[in-house]
PDB file of C-alpha atoms in Angstrom:
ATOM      1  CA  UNK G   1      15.186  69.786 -29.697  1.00 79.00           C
ATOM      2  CA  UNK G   2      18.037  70.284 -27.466  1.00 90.00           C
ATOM      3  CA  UNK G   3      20.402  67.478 -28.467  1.00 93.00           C
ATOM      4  CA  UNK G   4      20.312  69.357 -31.816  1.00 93.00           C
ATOM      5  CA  UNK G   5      20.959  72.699 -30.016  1.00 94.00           C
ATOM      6  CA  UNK G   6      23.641  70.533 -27.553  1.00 95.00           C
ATOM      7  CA  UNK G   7      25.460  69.308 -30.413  1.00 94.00           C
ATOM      8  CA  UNK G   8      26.482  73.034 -31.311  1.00 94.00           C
ATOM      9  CA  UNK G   9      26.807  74.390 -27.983  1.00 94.00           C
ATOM     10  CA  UNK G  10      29.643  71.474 -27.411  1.00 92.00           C
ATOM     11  CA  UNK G  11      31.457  72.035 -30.449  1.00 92.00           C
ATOM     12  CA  UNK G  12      31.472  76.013 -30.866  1.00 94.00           C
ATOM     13  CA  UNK G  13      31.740  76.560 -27.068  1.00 91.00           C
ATOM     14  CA  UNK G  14      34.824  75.553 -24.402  1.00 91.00           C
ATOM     15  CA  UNK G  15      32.470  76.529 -21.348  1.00 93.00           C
ATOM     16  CA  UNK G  16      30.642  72.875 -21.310  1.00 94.00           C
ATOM     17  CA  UNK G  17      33.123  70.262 -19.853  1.00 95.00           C
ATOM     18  CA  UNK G  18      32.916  67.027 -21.210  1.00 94.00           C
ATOM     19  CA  UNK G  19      31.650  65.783 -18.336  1.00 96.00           C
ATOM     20  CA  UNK G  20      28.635  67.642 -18.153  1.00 96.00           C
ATOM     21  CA  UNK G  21      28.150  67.177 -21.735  1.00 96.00           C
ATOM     22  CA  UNK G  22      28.321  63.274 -21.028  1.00 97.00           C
ATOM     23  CA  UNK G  23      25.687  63.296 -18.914  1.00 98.00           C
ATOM     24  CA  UNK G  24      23.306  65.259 -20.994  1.00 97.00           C
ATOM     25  CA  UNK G  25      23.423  62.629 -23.464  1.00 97.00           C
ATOM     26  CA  UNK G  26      23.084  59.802 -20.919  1.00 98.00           C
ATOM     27  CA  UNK G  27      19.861  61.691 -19.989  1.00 97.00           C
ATOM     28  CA  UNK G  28      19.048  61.951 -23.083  1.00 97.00           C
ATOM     29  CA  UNK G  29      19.062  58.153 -23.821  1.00 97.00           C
ATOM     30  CA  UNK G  30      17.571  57.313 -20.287  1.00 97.00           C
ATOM     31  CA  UNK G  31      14.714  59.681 -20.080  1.00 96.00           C
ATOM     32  CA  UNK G  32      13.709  61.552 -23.394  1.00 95.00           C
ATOM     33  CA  UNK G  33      15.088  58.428 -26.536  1.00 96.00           C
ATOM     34  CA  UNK G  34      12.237  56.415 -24.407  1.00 94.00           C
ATOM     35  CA  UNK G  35       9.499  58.583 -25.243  1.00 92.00           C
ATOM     36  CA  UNK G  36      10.354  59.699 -29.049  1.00 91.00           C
ATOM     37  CA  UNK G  37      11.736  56.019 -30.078  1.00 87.00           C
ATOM     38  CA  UNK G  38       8.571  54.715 -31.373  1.00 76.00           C
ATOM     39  CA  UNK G  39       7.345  58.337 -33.191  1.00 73.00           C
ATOM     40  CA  UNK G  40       3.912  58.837 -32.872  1.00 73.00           C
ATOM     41  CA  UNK G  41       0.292  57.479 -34.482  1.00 68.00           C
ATOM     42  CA  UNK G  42      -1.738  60.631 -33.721  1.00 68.00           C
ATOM     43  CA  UNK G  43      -0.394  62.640 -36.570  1.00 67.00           C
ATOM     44  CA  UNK G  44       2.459  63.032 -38.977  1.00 75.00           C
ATOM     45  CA  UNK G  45       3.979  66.558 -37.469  1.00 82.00           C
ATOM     46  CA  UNK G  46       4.024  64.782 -34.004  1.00 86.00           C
ATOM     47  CA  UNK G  47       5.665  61.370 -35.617  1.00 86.00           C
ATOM     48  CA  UNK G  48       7.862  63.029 -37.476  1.00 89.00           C
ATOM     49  CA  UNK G  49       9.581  65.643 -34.518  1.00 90.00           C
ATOM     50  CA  UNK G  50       9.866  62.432 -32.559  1.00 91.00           C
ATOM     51  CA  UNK G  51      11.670  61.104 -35.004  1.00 92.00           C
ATOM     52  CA  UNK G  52      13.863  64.119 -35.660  1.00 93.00           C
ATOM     53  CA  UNK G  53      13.875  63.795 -31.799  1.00 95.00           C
ATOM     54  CA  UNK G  54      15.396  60.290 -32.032  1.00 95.00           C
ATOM     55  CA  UNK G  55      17.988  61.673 -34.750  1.00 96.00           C
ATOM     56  CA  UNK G  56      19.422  64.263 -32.703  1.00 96.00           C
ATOM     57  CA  UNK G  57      19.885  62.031 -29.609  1.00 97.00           C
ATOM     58  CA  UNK G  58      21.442  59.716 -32.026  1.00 97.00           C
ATOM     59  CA  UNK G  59      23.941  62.274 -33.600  1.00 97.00           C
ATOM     60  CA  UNK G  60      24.717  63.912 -30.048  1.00 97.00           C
ATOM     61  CA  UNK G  61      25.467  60.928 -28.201  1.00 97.00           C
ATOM     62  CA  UNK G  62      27.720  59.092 -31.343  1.00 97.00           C
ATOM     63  CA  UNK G  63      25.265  56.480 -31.128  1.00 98.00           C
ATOM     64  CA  UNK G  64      25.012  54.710 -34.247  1.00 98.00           C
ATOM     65  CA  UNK G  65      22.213  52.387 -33.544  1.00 97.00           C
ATOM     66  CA  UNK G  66      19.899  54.756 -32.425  1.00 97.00           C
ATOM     67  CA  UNK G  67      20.852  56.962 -34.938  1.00 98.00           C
ATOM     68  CA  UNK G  68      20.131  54.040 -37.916  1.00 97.00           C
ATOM     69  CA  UNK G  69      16.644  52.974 -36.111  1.00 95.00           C
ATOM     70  CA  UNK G  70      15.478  57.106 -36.679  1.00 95.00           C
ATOM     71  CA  UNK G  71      16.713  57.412 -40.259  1.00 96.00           C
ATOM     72  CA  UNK G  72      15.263  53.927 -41.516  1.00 93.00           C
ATOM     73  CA  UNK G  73      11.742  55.346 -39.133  1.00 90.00           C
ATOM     74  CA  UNK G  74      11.911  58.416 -41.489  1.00 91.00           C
ATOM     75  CA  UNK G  75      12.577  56.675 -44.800  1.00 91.00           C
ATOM     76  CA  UNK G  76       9.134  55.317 -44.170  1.00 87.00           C
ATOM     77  CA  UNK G  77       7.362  58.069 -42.811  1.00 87.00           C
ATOM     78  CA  UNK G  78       8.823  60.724 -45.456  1.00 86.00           C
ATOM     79  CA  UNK G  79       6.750  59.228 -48.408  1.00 85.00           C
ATOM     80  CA  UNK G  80       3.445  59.647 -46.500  1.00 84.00           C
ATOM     81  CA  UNK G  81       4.267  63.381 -46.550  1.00 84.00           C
ATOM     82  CA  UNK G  82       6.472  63.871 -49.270  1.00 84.00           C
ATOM     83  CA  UNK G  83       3.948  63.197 -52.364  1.00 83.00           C
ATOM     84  CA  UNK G  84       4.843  62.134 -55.735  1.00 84.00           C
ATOM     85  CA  UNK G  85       3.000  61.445 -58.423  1.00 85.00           C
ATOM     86  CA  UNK G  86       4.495  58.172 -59.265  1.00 86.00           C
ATOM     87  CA  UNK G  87       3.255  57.157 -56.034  1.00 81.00           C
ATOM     88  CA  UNK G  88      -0.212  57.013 -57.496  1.00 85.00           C
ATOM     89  CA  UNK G  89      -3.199  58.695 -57.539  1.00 87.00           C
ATOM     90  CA  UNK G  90      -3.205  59.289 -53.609  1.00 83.00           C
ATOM     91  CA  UNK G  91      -0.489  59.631 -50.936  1.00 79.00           C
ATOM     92  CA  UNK G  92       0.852  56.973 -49.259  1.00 79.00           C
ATOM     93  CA  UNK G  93      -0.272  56.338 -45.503  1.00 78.00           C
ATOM     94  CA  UNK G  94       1.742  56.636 -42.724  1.00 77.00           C
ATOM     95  CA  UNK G  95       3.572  54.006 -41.623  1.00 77.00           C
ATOM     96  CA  UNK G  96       2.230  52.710 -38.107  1.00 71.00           C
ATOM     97  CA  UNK G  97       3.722  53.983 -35.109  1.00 67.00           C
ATOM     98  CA  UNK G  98       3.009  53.415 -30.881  1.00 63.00           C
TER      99      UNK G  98
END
């Protein structure tokens, strides 16, 4: 999770130049968004911290498209684990990931 922990590193702290900070996102996109873009089909807690993943690359690189892709990926996973009883008389099944 460390675009999340990046995100308030660069805004409470004057020791990261911008620079640096620049090309922590760019690795971000080119080496880790590759791996947690899809989430995950072998269960929900692994799906669902890739998509948090996703999120948080998303957020700390002011990319808005990656950022969208995650959010509408959890809208669909979220009922799967979020259960309500109007959603009948079982949970609803993951959606299908990689």
């Amino acid at each position: 999770m460390w675009p999340r922990a990046a995100e308030i590193i660069r805004h409470t702290s004057n020791r990261w130049p911008a620079d640096r900070a620049a090309a922590f996102g760019a690795m971000c996109l080119r080496l880790y968004l590759p791996l947690v873009d899809e989430g995950a089909s072998t269960n929900g807690n692994i799906g669902l911290v890739m998509t948090e993943a996703a999120t948080h690359i998303g957020v700390f690189t002011d990319n808005a498209s990656v950022f969208e892709a995650a959010i509408s990926r959890w809208r669909a996973q979220a009922p799967a684990y979020l259960y309500l009883s109007s959603d009948g008389r079982t949970p609803r099944r993951p959606p299908l990931q990689r």
